[in-house]
XYZ file of C-alpha atoms in Angstrom:
641
model
C -0.032 0.256 0.032
C 1.578 3.346 -1.117
C 0.695 6.819 0.443
C 0.917 10.116 -1.401
C 0.715 13.206 0.742
C -1.414 15.885 -0.961
C -1.615 18.337 1.961
C -0.404 18.947 5.851
C -1.254 22.373 7.162
C -2.556 23.837 10.453
C -5.806 25.270 9.946
C -7.999 27.580 12.169
C -11.043 25.727 13.000
C -14.505 26.908 14.658
C -15.247 24.643 17.322
C -19.234 23.968 18.020
C -20.193 21.716 20.882
C -23.669 21.051 22.163
C -24.685 23.572 25.183
C -21.135 25.303 24.981
C -19.934 28.533 23.306
C -17.725 28.709 20.008
C -14.347 28.814 20.471
C -11.221 28.801 17.844
C -9.048 25.833 17.754
C -5.842 24.894 15.878
C -5.986 21.554 14.051
C -3.598 19.751 11.729
C -5.493 18.866 8.347
C -3.311 15.805 6.534
C -4.868 14.183 3.111
C -3.146 11.414 1.658
C -3.836 9.320 -1.445
C -3.604 5.236 -0.724
C -3.564 3.286 -3.395
C -4.152 -0.678 -2.974
C -2.627 -2.961 -5.479
C -3.751 -6.226 -3.902
C -5.973 -7.776 -4.592
C -7.805 -5.137 -6.438
C -6.509 -1.800 -7.556
C -7.993 1.041 -6.101
C -7.489 4.257 -4.522
C -8.716 5.408 -1.283
C -8.720 9.197 0.385
C -7.526 9.374 4.034
C -8.169 12.442 5.710
C -6.879 12.913 9.604
C -7.148 15.710 12.001
C -4.625 16.106 14.704
C -3.640 18.665 17.363
C 0.155 19.488 17.687
C -0.537 20.758 21.285
C -2.802 17.319 22.055
C -1.070 14.100 20.948
C -4.265 11.881 21.959
C -6.595 14.234 19.623
C -7.328 12.092 16.642
C -9.956 11.933 14.071
C -9.765 9.839 11.015
C -11.786 9.681 7.735
C -11.311 7.060 4.850
C -13.562 7.674 1.458
C -13.164 5.059 -1.141
C -14.819 5.331 -4.620
C -18.264 3.826 -3.318
C -18.519 5.933 -0.632
C -17.543 9.075 -2.645
C -20.736 7.970 -4.856
C -22.769 8.235 -1.785
C -21.650 11.328 -0.599
C -21.947 12.891 -4.135
C -25.643 12.132 -4.464
C -26.002 13.104 -0.793
C -24.516 16.504 -0.941
C -24.788 17.026 -4.701
C -21.369 17.409 -5.814
C -20.611 17.932 -9.307
C -16.960 16.840 -9.146
C -15.337 13.212 -9.906
C -13.471 10.935 -7.424
C -10.040 11.833 -9.255
C -10.836 15.542 -9.006
C -12.411 15.468 -5.731
C -8.789 15.783 -3.373
C -7.622 18.952 -5.797
C -10.825 20.414 -5.073
C -11.122 19.672 -1.044
C -7.520 21.203 -0.995
C -8.845 24.710 -3.024
C -11.338 25.125 -0.673
C -9.080 24.746 2.686
C -6.618 27.386 0.743
C -9.278 29.638 0.710
C -10.024 28.945 3.966
C -6.275 29.755 4.915
C -6.292 32.883 3.105
C -9.569 34.510 4.801
C -8.536 32.845 8.289
C -6.825 36.382 9.228
C -9.734 38.908 8.439
C -12.170 39.854 10.733
C -15.347 38.804 9.003
C -13.942 35.481 6.692
C -15.920 34.716 3.890
C -14.830 30.908 4.214
C -14.860 29.100 7.779
C -14.026 25.725 8.523
C -16.269 24.344 11.470
C -15.796 21.537 13.572
C -19.281 20.486 14.759
C -20.005 17.867 17.400
C -23.095 16.363 19.283
C -21.688 16.198 22.527
C -20.927 18.918 24.967
C -17.454 17.898 24.692
C -14.865 16.235 22.414
C -14.646 13.124 24.320
C -14.411 10.586 21.786
C -17.531 11.232 19.726
C -18.256 11.470 15.947
C -17.399 14.853 14.454
C -18.283 16.852 11.403
C -16.293 19.134 9.428
C -17.991 21.601 7.344
C -16.557 24.229 4.844
C -19.105 26.928 5.175
C -19.243 30.164 2.821
C -20.815 33.409 4.740
C -22.987 35.606 3.137
C -24.889 38.667 4.422
C -28.216 36.480 3.432
C -27.021 33.019 4.541
C -24.431 30.506 5.628
C -23.652 28.076 2.994
C -21.808 24.796 3.737
C -19.964 23.588 0.370
C -18.849 20.206 1.975
C -19.502 18.172 5.117
C -17.351 15.382 6.032
C -18.177 13.216 8.998
C -14.856 12.107 11.020
C -14.527 9.265 13.423
C -12.319 9.424 16.280
C -9.336 7.303 16.748
C -9.290 4.011 18.692
C -6.275 2.890 21.063
C -4.446 1.443 18.302
C -4.606 4.219 15.725
C -3.824 6.594 18.792
C -0.478 4.493 19.173
C 0.234 3.974 15.641
C -0.224 8.112 15.643
C 1.815 8.275 18.347
C 4.766 5.902 17.050
C 4.733 7.465 13.608
C 5.264 10.996 15.367
C 7.668 9.829 17.369
C 9.708 7.899 14.690
C 9.554 11.650 12.392
C 10.870 13.230 15.771
C 13.342 10.610 16.167
C 14.993 11.293 12.426
C 14.374 14.863 12.666
C 16.606 14.361 15.858
C 19.071 12.270 13.914
C 19.554 14.825 11.028
C 20.121 17.575 13.638
C 22.796 16.021 15.654
C 24.421 15.492 12.265
C 24.067 18.724 11.181
C 25.586 19.815 14.571
C 28.275 17.609 14.680
C 29.374 18.833 10.978
C 29.084 22.546 12.151
C 31.090 22.008 15.135
C 33.836 20.254 12.907
C 33.477 23.203 10.538
C 33.698 25.763 13.084
C 36.850 23.921 15.038
C 38.717 23.886 11.963
C 37.547 27.569 11.026
C 38.715 28.847 15.097
C 42.087 26.944 14.495
C 42.696 28.619 10.698
C 41.807 31.847 11.853
C 44.205 31.286 14.975
C 46.960 30.399 12.779
C 46.361 33.512 10.485
C 46.031 35.810 13.782
C 49.169 34.813 15.086
C 51.014 35.515 11.533
C 49.240 38.884 11.296
C 50.110 39.780 14.732
C 53.665 39.261 13.839
C 53.723 41.365 10.363
C 52.179 43.942 12.643
C 55.275 44.337 15.069
C 57.095 44.416 12.118
C 55.218 46.892 10.679
C 54.748 49.076 13.629
C 58.580 49.139 14.114
C 59.112 49.791 10.374
C 56.376 53.029 10.774
C 58.167 54.442 14.039
C 61.578 54.438 12.075
C 59.784 56.129 9.401
C 58.556 58.406 11.242
C 61.194 59.544 13.288
C 63.251 60.704 9.768
C 59.984 62.234 8.289
C 59.499 64.356 11.451
C 63.503 65.470 11.223
C 62.589 66.270 7.637
C 59.502 68.052 8.037
C 61.021 70.218 11.064
C 63.691 71.484 8.582
C 61.233 72.131 5.850
C 59.210 73.983 8.270
C 61.927 76.464 9.461
C 63.089 77.298 5.731
C 59.255 77.727 4.861
C 58.470 80.277 8.189
C 61.647 82.230 6.443
C 60.309 82.392 2.927
C 56.791 83.123 4.135
C 58.016 86.140 6.451
C 59.638 87.839 3.046
C 56.707 87.095 0.779
C 54.347 88.905 3.860
C 56.677 91.902 4.022
C 56.272 92.176 -0.340
C 52.495 91.612 0.100
C 51.814 94.381 2.286
C 53.634 96.870 0.399
C 51.817 95.878 -2.747
C 48.472 96.072 -1.026
C 49.395 99.860 0.090
C 50.014 100.758 -3.654
C 46.591 98.804 -4.847
C 44.778 100.418 -2.010
C 45.564 103.813 -2.978
C 44.949 102.942 -6.641
C 41.617 101.862 -6.012
C 40.505 104.788 -3.987
C 41.394 106.874 -6.673
C 39.147 104.945 -8.955
C 36.384 104.593 -6.535
C 36.007 108.505 -6.464
C 35.956 108.798 -10.267
C 33.333 106.070 -10.510
C 31.117 107.736 -7.919
C 31.347 111.362 -9.744
C 30.250 109.172 -13.358
C 27.355 107.380 -11.368
C 26.115 110.740 -9.882
C 25.922 112.237 -13.600
C 24.211 108.769 -14.863
C 21.812 109.252 -12.088
C 20.469 112.566 -13.169
C 19.948 111.323 -16.792
C 18.367 108.483 -15.912
C 15.814 110.349 -13.424
C 14.996 112.425 -16.886
C 14.325 109.542 -18.559
C 12.374 107.919 -15.860
C 9.793 111.097 -15.898
C 9.387 110.215 -19.794
C 9.179 106.286 -19.258
C 6.254 107.232 -16.606
C 4.203 109.383 -18.899
C 4.686 106.613 -21.905
C 3.636 103.909 -19.650
C 0.362 105.619 -18.604
C -0.296 105.798 -22.440
C 0.368 102.113 -22.771
C -1.922 101.050 -20.018
C -4.654 102.101 -22.086
C -3.546 100.358 -25.452
C -2.457 97.260 -23.574
C -6.099 96.646 -22.028
C -7.043 96.702 -25.541
C -4.736 94.257 -26.841
C -5.533 92.256 -23.686
C -9.278 91.895 -24.609
C -8.214 91.402 -28.352
C -5.659 88.833 -27.178
C -8.010 86.890 -25.099
C -10.355 86.294 -27.900
C -7.274 85.158 -30.582
C -6.133 83.419 -27.955
C -9.396 81.119 -27.393
C -9.485 81.001 -31.295
C -6.112 79.980 -31.301
C -6.698 77.077 -28.781
C -9.210 75.760 -30.792
C -7.704 75.842 -33.969
C -4.605 73.937 -32.305
C -6.965 71.312 -30.845
C -8.519 70.860 -34.373
C -5.173 70.622 -36.111
C -3.931 67.901 -33.218
C -7.129 65.935 -34.033
C -6.748 66.032 -37.868
C -2.903 65.214 -37.500
C -3.650 62.181 -35.683
C -6.621 61.029 -38.143
C -4.246 61.788 -40.992
C -1.425 59.852 -39.151
C -3.708 56.889 -38.701
C -5.267 57.066 -42.305
C -1.647 57.264 -43.862
C -0.630 54.289 -42.054
C -3.421 52.521 -43.031
C -3.780 53.407 -46.921
C 0.546 52.327 -46.678
C -0.651 49.208 -45.586
C -3.777 48.776 -47.526
C -1.366 49.832 -50.374
C 1.201 46.925 -50.058
C -1.590 44.552 -49.683
C -3.105 45.494 -52.944
C 0.135 45.342 -54.653
C 0.655 41.743 -53.005
C -2.633 40.712 -54.255
C -2.388 41.746 -57.676
C 1.065 39.895 -58.021
C -0.565 36.746 -56.292
C -4.217 36.560 -57.684
C -4.575 37.250 -61.557
C -7.656 35.435 -61.733
C -9.258 38.052 -59.461
C -8.470 40.636 -60.917
C -11.740 42.059 -62.178
C -12.921 42.304 -58.880
C -10.052 43.675 -57.615
C -10.454 47.030 -59.984
C -13.727 47.615 -58.642
C -12.322 47.637 -55.170
C -9.132 49.917 -56.389
C -11.846 52.280 -57.752
C -13.229 52.650 -54.153
C -9.621 53.120 -52.885
C -9.016 55.958 -55.398
C -11.781 57.806 -54.116
C -10.779 57.385 -50.637
C -7.444 58.691 -51.429
C -9.185 62.089 -53.202
C -11.339 62.405 -49.828
C -7.684 62.120 -48.264
C -5.822 64.502 -50.660
C -8.551 67.024 -49.918
C -8.252 66.525 -46.121
C -4.349 66.761 -46.672
C -5.104 70.135 -48.444
C -6.994 71.597 -45.636
C -4.649 70.466 -43.268
C -1.772 72.351 -44.897
C -4.265 75.538 -45.170
C -4.962 75.187 -41.016
C -1.439 74.670 -40.636
C -0.562 78.259 -42.629
C -3.377 79.613 -40.683
C -1.808 78.598 -37.475
C 1.538 79.565 -38.676
C 0.157 83.184 -39.129
C -1.444 83.326 -36.165
C 1.441 82.310 -34.227
C 3.632 84.641 -35.817
C 0.827 87.173 -35.123
C 0.858 86.205 -31.561
C 4.718 86.936 -31.581
C 4.106 89.789 -32.596
C 1.809 91.099 -29.542
C 3.915 89.339 -26.968
C 6.826 91.939 -28.161
C 4.455 94.774 -28.312
C 3.380 93.821 -24.843
C 6.687 93.356 -23.764
C 7.372 96.938 -24.928
C 4.012 98.459 -23.530
C 4.610 97.021 -20.222
C 6.675 100.063 -18.744
C 3.816 102.347 -19.630
C 0.987 100.522 -17.814
C 0.965 102.641 -14.821
C -0.546 105.913 -16.981
C -3.732 103.940 -18.034
C -5.102 103.674 -14.880
C -6.747 107.584 -15.812
C -7.774 106.365 -18.961
C -9.728 103.217 -18.070
C -12.600 105.420 -17.327
C -13.012 106.952 -20.580
C -12.501 103.479 -22.162
C -15.697 102.078 -20.706
C -17.834 102.963 -23.416
C -15.427 101.208 -25.840
C -15.498 97.962 -23.817
C -19.412 97.769 -24.501
C -18.756 98.016 -28.237
C -16.083 95.440 -28.059
C -18.991 92.875 -26.140
C -21.185 93.517 -29.261
C -18.071 92.569 -31.472
C -17.060 89.710 -29.360
C -20.923 88.315 -29.486
C -20.747 88.619 -33.470
C -17.121 86.470 -33.075
C -18.846 83.857 -31.152
C -21.559 83.401 -33.561
C -18.665 83.121 -36.457
C -17.173 80.511 -33.974
C -20.431 78.473 -33.851
C -20.789 78.466 -37.191
C -17.230 77.269 -37.688
C -17.831 74.349 -35.173
C -20.896 73.091 -37.205
C -18.347 73.157 -40.380
C -15.953 71.052 -38.591
C -18.651 68.272 -37.384
C -19.627 67.977 -41.007
C -16.046 67.556 -41.929
C -16.152 64.797 -39.209
C -18.964 62.870 -40.471
C -17.162 63.015 -43.644
C -14.208 61.663 -42.363
C -16.354 58.564 -40.159
C -18.092 57.797 -43.863
C -14.469 57.535 -45.282
C -13.109 55.391 -42.576
C -16.161 53.154 -43.037
C -15.697 53.066 -46.562
C -11.909 52.061 -45.661
C -12.929 49.059 -43.139
C -15.323 47.596 -45.520
C -12.441 47.396 -48.112
C -10.110 46.044 -45.816
C -12.774 43.312 -44.868
C -13.387 42.549 -48.664
C -9.347 42.535 -48.879
C -9.102 39.916 -46.078
C -11.792 37.748 -47.808
C -9.985 37.576 -51.010
C -6.587 36.991 -48.762
C -8.243 34.045 -47.426
C -9.562 32.705 -51.135
C -5.993 32.924 -52.023
C -4.717 30.696 -49.387
C -7.487 28.389 -49.916
C -6.415 28.457 -53.803
C -2.630 27.922 -52.661
C -3.765 25.039 -50.758
C -5.686 23.403 -53.304
C -2.580 23.849 -55.744
C 0.145 22.590 -53.536
C -2.033 19.052 -53.040
C -2.654 19.118 -56.860
C 0.720 19.462 -57.341
C 1.714 16.829 -54.757
C -0.715 14.278 -56.391
C 0.751 15.152 -59.962
C 4.211 14.155 -58.560
C 3.101 11.132 -57.042
C 1.086 10.127 -60.238
C 4.493 10.923 -62.210
C 6.302 8.251 -59.886
C 3.735 5.691 -60.715
C 3.910 6.609 -64.333
C 7.703 5.922 -64.119
C 7.479 2.770 -62.472
C 4.649 1.502 -64.635
C 6.688 2.459 -67.718
C 9.708 0.679 -66.198
C 7.598 -2.376 -65.600
C 5.727 -2.341 -69.259
C 9.478 -2.076 -71.086
C 10.473 -4.704 -68.787
C 7.526 -7.026 -69.948
C 8.341 -6.117 -73.408
C 11.468 -7.838 -73.106
C 10.141 -10.647 -71.721
C 7.804 -11.149 -74.458
C 10.450 -10.525 -77.015
C 12.452 -13.181 -75.425
C 9.260 -16.072 -75.340
C 8.874 -14.868 -79.205
C 12.522 -15.254 -79.967
C 12.346 -18.891 -77.965
C 9.564 -19.303 -80.085
C 11.066 -18.868 -83.166
C 14.315 -20.991 -81.824
C 11.943 -23.874 -81.130
C 11.167 -24.779 -84.538
C 14.884 -25.789 -85.128
C 14.549 -28.022 -82.004
C 16.518 -31.411 -81.685
C 14.737 -34.678 -82.421
C 11.606 -35.943 -80.567
C 12.240 -37.187 -76.979
C 15.874 -35.354 -76.507
C 15.951 -32.300 -73.812
C 17.438 -29.241 -74.846
C 18.347 -26.175 -72.714
C 19.199 -22.435 -73.630
C 21.760 -20.965 -71.614
C 20.968 -17.069 -71.332
C 23.659 -14.541 -71.092
C 23.857 -14.544 -67.230
C 25.149 -18.284 -67.538
C 21.466 -19.532 -66.275
C 19.271 -22.493 -68.492
C 16.459 -20.135 -69.900
C 14.077 -22.514 -70.669
C 13.589 -26.265 -70.795
C 11.428 -27.393 -73.493
C 9.932 -30.775 -73.203
C 8.891 -31.915 -76.839
C 8.036 -35.700 -75.292
C 5.456 -34.351 -73.032
C 3.210 -32.510 -75.368
C 4.057 -29.293 -74.170
C 4.582 -26.875 -77.103
C 4.774 -23.469 -75.231
C 7.909 -22.556 -73.453
C 8.237 -21.871 -69.696
C 8.599 -18.244 -68.645
C 11.620 -16.946 -67.793
C 10.943 -15.950 -63.834
C 10.141 -19.534 -63.514
C 14.028 -19.882 -64.408
C 14.885 -17.148 -61.876
C 12.795 -18.342 -58.912
C 14.006 -21.953 -59.351
C 17.811 -21.706 -60.247
C 20.180 -19.432 -58.625
C 22.433 -17.358 -60.702
C 26.193 -18.417 -60.949
C 28.876 -16.642 -58.825
C 30.983 -16.433 -61.973
C 28.096 -14.484 -63.866
C 26.798 -11.998 -61.043
C 28.945 -9.344 -62.337
C 27.654 -9.537 -66.030
C 24.227 -9.606 -64.225
C 24.858 -6.122 -62.446
C 25.624 -4.715 -66.163
C 21.961 -5.790 -67.831
C 19.544 -4.726 -65.795
C 16.719 -7.108 -67.680
C 17.589 -10.615 -68.430
C 16.802 -11.271 -71.809
C 17.831 -13.652 -74.668
C 19.764 -11.684 -77.872
C 18.877 -12.845 -81.219
C 22.414 -14.462 -81.881
C 22.417 -17.074 -79.143
C 23.694 -20.390 -80.011
C 21.848 -23.406 -78.855
C 23.855 -26.225 -77.199
C 23.021 -29.765 -77.163
C 24.054 -31.191 -73.596
C 25.522 -34.611 -73.188
C 24.144 -36.176 -69.788
C 27.717 -35.248 -68.267
C 27.427 -31.541 -69.241
C 23.855 -31.350 -67.959
C 25.248 -33.081 -64.469
C 27.377 -30.366 -64.375
C 24.701 -27.505 -65.110
C 22.609 -29.028 -62.577
C 25.702 -29.337 -59.922
C 26.201 -25.671 -60.306
C 22.678 -24.588 -60.103
C 22.394 -26.337 -57.035
C 25.673 -25.314 -55.357
C 24.548 -21.615 -55.148
C 21.707 -20.487 -52.741
C 18.119 -19.910 -53.898
C 16.834 -16.262 -54.428
C 15.008 -14.712 -51.744
C 11.771 -12.515 -52.251
C 13.560 -9.501 -51.839
C 17.255 -10.427 -51.694
C 18.026 -10.862 -55.667
C 17.072 -8.283 -57.987
C 16.393 -10.539 -60.836
C 17.958 -8.074 -62.774
C 15.935 -5.191 -62.308
C 17.264 -2.175 -60.758
C 16.911 -1.734 -57.171
C 14.570 0.889 -57.378
C 11.954 -1.023 -58.605
C 11.939 -2.889 -55.973
C 11.017 -0.584 -52.879
C 7.869 -0.925 -51.388
C 5.119 1.529 -51.916
C 1.609 2.066 -50.935
C -0.113 1.868 -54.216
C 2.640 -0.170 -55.966
C 1.864 -3.845 -57.365
C 4.061 -6.417 -55.583
C 7.021 -8.076 -57.214
C 6.086 -11.811 -56.484
C 3.193 -12.107 -58.688
C 4.512 -10.174 -61.708
C 5.516 -13.427 -63.675
C 1.512 -14.500 -63.670
C -0.691 -11.731 -62.860
C 0.856 -9.175 -65.459
C 1.283 -11.816 -68.069
C -2.526 -12.567 -67.461
C -3.923 -8.766 -67.178
C -6.215 -7.566 -69.904
C -3.857 -4.654 -71.246
C -0.951 -7.147 -71.920
C -3.395 -9.635 -73.698
C -2.708 -8.151 -77.533
C 1.044 -8.097 -76.704
C 1.109 -11.863 -75.565
C 1.950 -15.002 -77.625
C -1.173 -17.242 -77.990
C -0.826 -20.769 -75.658
C -0.780 -23.952 -77.339
C -3.476 -25.708 -75.155
C -1.826 -29.041 -73.872
C -3.209 -32.385 -74.063
C -5.188 -33.384 -71.279
C -3.022 -36.569 -70.978
C 0.205 -34.762 -70.874
C 2.031 -34.387 -67.890
C 5.098 -31.991 -67.108
C 7.706 -34.013 -65.983
C 10.051 -32.282 -63.869
C 13.673 -31.475 -65.319
C 15.378 -33.850 -62.482
C 14.111 -36.785 -64.360
C 15.908 -35.821 -67.775
C 19.252 -35.205 -65.613
C 20.683 -38.568 -64.089
C 22.582 -37.969 -61.074
């Protein structure tokens, strides 16, 4: 029995006993998956509740697959037995996440029917709290452990503690050894370093004494030099002081003259400032209106620029897609021309919008230059603002006229906004048309992909059919050669030996080509494949057979009449060679014709099936029907020994 631990953690549980108040208790929940192989392979889920502070607190629950089916039907679970442990662990994890909160959403409740937990059954409930109701997701009934189970549990705990103790002792011993080694090493280093320190101290004392002597001599020399330099600097300072006093008196006289001039200029500037204040206020009123218009135009320009950038990017992408589709699909050119016209229209609309954008940019540049001029005038007139306070009272009447002008400007701006709304509607229409064209282009791309896939499949089928044609052509040529050989053999049989004698014709490969038996009444020769299947190729003629891909009888072959001795030699030579295997000897054909394919014809049945096929019947000679009494005698009967 193998046990796989799935969950082992302490959890905070609410304990509910009959007639007692609720209290919290830390309980360790251990979930294990037990797999039993004898006598039947099955899996059980074991859940154990323990308390780390109380070793006699033990509750067990073992759920088999049959028990789970009843639990599933009782509590309306939607999970199989294989997925139940993980779902139960997920619920416990949610309880762990919520246990530190003041109002937890998920709770674990341990409910007992007795007033005290004293070896009575207990039910563990996973509860979800709502403002409306407490929902119990799962309720498991645990049984208290008997003495044997408690002893077994305590023994396992003791074993684990002993193993932990042994591990800690080993770690302690290793750390002590390491620390002792490090201590000895550090003590050795300390002694060496102390020796080096003593040497350095001695060297340092000698060096410091030498330096002090040098520095005392240098200090005396420097003091003498400093006294001499001080006397020189004092003389120079007195001379510079006299020169600076003279310069200071001259600068004071110049500044007094400058002050008188500045006072005169200041009076003129104050008069100008009063005049400038009046003009500045007028310009401020105008500037506020122009700034509002400028901000609106800037916002419009920004929105138009963004739209233009998006439209330009989309146009570039679509132009690329159109170029690709024109090269790939020649059949769909007529439909694409209609869509091209739509694209041209959209381009014209885009060009119009770009022209409007250029006009707006020029207007904004003009306004910016005008604003810069106004700013320069404001800077020049800022000094004359004080004089404008007296003229404000006179210009109140002018302000009323300006307000009427502002109302007119507002009406003009409203009309411009209406025009902008119309332009936006046009742009939205163009965008919709572009989206429709994009969708149609995607549909055509999908159709092109399908056509390409069909093309690839047809090309593959073509290649396979070409390969099959090549193999069929090779087989037909080979069969034609065989038919030619048969016809030549028939012609040679006309010049046959007397009745009752056996003749064998040797092929260029050294094999007996076809034995004919006149005494038996068989007038047709045997097929050349018969000779290749029953007689092996001699060893001295294998090099010759590799040069000739197809076995054939040439027209100038001479028949040799064999005596019994020569026949014995040929049969012995044939029997000494190993018989041709089904795929081992290539029978004169190249190796590529013997590769096994799914649609190919097996080679073994070529000698009979191909000769009996319908499309080869016109090329085959007519066979003479043997007499019913005639029997084919084996070749060994004609060769004694």
